[in-house]
CSV table of C-alpha atoms in Angstrom, one decimal:
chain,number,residue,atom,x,y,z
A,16,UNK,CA,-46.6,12.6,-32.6
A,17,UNK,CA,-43.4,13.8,-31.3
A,18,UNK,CA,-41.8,16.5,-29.4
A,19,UNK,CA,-38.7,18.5,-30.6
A,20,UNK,CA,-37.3,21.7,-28.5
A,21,UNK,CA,-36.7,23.7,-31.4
A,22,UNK,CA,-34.8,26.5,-29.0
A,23,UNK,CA,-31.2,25.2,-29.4
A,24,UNK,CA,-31.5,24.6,-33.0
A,25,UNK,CA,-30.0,27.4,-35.6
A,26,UNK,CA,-29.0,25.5,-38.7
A,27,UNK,CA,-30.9,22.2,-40.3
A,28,UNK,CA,-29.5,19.1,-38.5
A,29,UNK,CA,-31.0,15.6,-38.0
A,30,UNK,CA,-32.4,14.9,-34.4
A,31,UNK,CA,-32.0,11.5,-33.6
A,32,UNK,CA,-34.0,8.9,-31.2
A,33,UNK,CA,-36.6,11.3,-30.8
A,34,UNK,CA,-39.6,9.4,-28.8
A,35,UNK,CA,-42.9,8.5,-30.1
A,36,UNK,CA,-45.6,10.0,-28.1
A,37,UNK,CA,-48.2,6.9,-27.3
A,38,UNK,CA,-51.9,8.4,-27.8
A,39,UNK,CA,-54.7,6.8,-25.9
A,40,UNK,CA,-55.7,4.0,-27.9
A,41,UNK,CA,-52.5,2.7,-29.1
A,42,UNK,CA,-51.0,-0.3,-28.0
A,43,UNK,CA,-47.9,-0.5,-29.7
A,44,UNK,CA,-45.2,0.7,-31.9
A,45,UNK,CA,-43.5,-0.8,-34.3
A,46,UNK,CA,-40.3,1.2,-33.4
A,47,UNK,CA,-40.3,3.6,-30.4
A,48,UNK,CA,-38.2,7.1,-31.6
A,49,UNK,CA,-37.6,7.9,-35.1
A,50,UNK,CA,-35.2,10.7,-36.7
A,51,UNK,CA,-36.1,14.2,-37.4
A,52,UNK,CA,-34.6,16.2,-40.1
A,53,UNK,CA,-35.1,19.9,-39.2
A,54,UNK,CA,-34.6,22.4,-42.3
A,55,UNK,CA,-33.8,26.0,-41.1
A,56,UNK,CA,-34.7,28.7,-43.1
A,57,UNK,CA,-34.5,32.7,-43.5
A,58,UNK,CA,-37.4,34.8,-42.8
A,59,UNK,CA,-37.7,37.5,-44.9
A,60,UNK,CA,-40.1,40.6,-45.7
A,61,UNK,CA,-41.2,41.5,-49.0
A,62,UNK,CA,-43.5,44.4,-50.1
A,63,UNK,CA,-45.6,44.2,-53.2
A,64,UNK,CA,-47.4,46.7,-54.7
A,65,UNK,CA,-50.5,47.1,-57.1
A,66,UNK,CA,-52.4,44.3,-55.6
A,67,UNK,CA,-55.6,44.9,-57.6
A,68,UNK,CA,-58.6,45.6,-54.8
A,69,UNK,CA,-61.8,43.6,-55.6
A,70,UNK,CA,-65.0,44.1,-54.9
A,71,UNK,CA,-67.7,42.1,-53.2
A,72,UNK,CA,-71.5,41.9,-53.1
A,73,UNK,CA,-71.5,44.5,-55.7
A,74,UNK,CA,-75.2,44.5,-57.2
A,75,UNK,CA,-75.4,43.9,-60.8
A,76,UNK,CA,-76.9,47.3,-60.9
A,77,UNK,CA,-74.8,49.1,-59.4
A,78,UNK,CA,-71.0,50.4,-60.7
A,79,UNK,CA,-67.8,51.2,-58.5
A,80,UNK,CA,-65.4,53.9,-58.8
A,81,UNK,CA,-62.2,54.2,-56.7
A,82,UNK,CA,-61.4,57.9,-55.5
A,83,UNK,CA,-57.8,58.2,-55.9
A,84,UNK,CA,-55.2,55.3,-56.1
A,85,UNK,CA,-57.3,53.6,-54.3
A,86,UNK,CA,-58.3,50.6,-56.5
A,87,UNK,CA,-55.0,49.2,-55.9
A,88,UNK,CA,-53.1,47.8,-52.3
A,89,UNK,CA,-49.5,47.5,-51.1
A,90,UNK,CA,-48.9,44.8,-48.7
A,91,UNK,CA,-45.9,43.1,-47.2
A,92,UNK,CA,-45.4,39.2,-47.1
A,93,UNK,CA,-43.3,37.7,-44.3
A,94,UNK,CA,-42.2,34.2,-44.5
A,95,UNK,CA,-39.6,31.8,-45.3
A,96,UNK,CA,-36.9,33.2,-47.9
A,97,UNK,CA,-38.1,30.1,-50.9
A,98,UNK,CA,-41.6,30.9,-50.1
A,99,UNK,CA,-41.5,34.6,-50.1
A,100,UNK,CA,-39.1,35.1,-52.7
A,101,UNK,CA,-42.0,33.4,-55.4
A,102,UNK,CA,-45.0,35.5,-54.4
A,103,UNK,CA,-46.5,37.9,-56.6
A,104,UNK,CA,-49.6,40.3,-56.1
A,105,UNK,CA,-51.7,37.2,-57.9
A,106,UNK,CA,-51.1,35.4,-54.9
A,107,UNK,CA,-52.7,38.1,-52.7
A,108,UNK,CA,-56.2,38.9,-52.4
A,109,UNK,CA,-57.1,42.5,-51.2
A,110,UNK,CA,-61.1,42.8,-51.1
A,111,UNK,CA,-63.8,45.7,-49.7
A,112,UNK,CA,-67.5,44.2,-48.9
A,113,UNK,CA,-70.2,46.7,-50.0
A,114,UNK,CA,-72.7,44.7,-48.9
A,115,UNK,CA,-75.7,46.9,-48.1
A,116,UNK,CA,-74.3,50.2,-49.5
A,117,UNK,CA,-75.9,52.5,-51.9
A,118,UNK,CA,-75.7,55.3,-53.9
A,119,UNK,CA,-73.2,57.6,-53.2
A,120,UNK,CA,-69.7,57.8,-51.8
A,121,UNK,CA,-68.5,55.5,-49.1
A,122,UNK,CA,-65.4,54.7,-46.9
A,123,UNK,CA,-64.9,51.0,-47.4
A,124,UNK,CA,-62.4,48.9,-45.1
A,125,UNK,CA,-59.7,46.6,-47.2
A,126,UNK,CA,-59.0,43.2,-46.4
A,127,UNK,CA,-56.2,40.9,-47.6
A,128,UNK,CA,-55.7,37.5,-47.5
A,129,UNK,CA,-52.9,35.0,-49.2
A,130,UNK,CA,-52.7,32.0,-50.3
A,131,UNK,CA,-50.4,30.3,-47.8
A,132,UNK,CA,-51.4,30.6,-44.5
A,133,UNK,CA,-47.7,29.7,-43.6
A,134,UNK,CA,-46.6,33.7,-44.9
A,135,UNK,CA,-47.3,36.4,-42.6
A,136,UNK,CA,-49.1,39.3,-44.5
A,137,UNK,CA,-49.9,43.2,-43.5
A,138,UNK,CA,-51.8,45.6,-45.2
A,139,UNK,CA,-49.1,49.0,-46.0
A,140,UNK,CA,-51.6,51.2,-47.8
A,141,UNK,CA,-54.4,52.7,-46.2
A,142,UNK,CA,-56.8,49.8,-44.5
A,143,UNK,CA,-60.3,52.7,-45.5
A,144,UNK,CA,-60.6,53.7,-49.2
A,145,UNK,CA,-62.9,56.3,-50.7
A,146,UNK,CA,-65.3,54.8,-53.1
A,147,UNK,CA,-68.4,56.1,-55.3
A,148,UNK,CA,-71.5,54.0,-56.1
A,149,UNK,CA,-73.2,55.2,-58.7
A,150,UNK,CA,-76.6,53.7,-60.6
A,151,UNK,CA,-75.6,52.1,-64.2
């Protein structure tokens, strides 16, 4: 592997004669530094709203209401400007776990997850929803 102080750098630019790193093991090299093309890109923040909140271990049984507006999440996606700038909520996963619930109504705690663990995400809306459980 190499090593490249990024602290310096502002805009893309090419590195050059940047030394290989000899691991233990490794005899030789067939060259000993190579070039490295840095891109620098724009981190921006994007919020996106009615990310549909799923449901998991719900029991076949068993149906679930949202109280509210709560079957749906607002989040906000931080990242690189080309990255960000092409997610939508189908990219986003918001989720509660009613594993072990029953009947009645519940607080349940959202979770969110994307698919790009290079993006930064963060629940806006409220991280505890109001849900009922109710027989079928």
């Amino acid at each position: 592997y190499v090593e490249v102080d990024l602290s310096l750098i502002k805009n893309s630019t090419t590195v050059s004669g940047v030394s290989i790193r000899k691991e233990n093991g490794i005899n030789k090299f067939s060259t000993s530094t190579v070039d490295v093309f840095i891109t620098v890109e724009k981190v921006i923040t994007k919020s996106i709203d009615n990310v549909p909140i799923q449901v998991l271990n719900q029991a076949g049984d068993y149906k679930v209401s949202f109280v509210g507006s709560g079957q749906y999440a607002t989040v906000s996606v931080s990242g690189t400007e080309t990255k960000v700038s092409s997610i939508t909520a189908s990219n986003i996963q918001a989720v509660i776990d009613i594993e072990g619930m029953k009947v009645g109504t519940h607080k349940a705690k959202v979770s969110v997850a994307i698919d790009d663990e290079t993006l930064a995400i963060e629940l806006l809306s409220s991280s505890n929803i109001t849900i009922n459980i109710e027989r079928k």
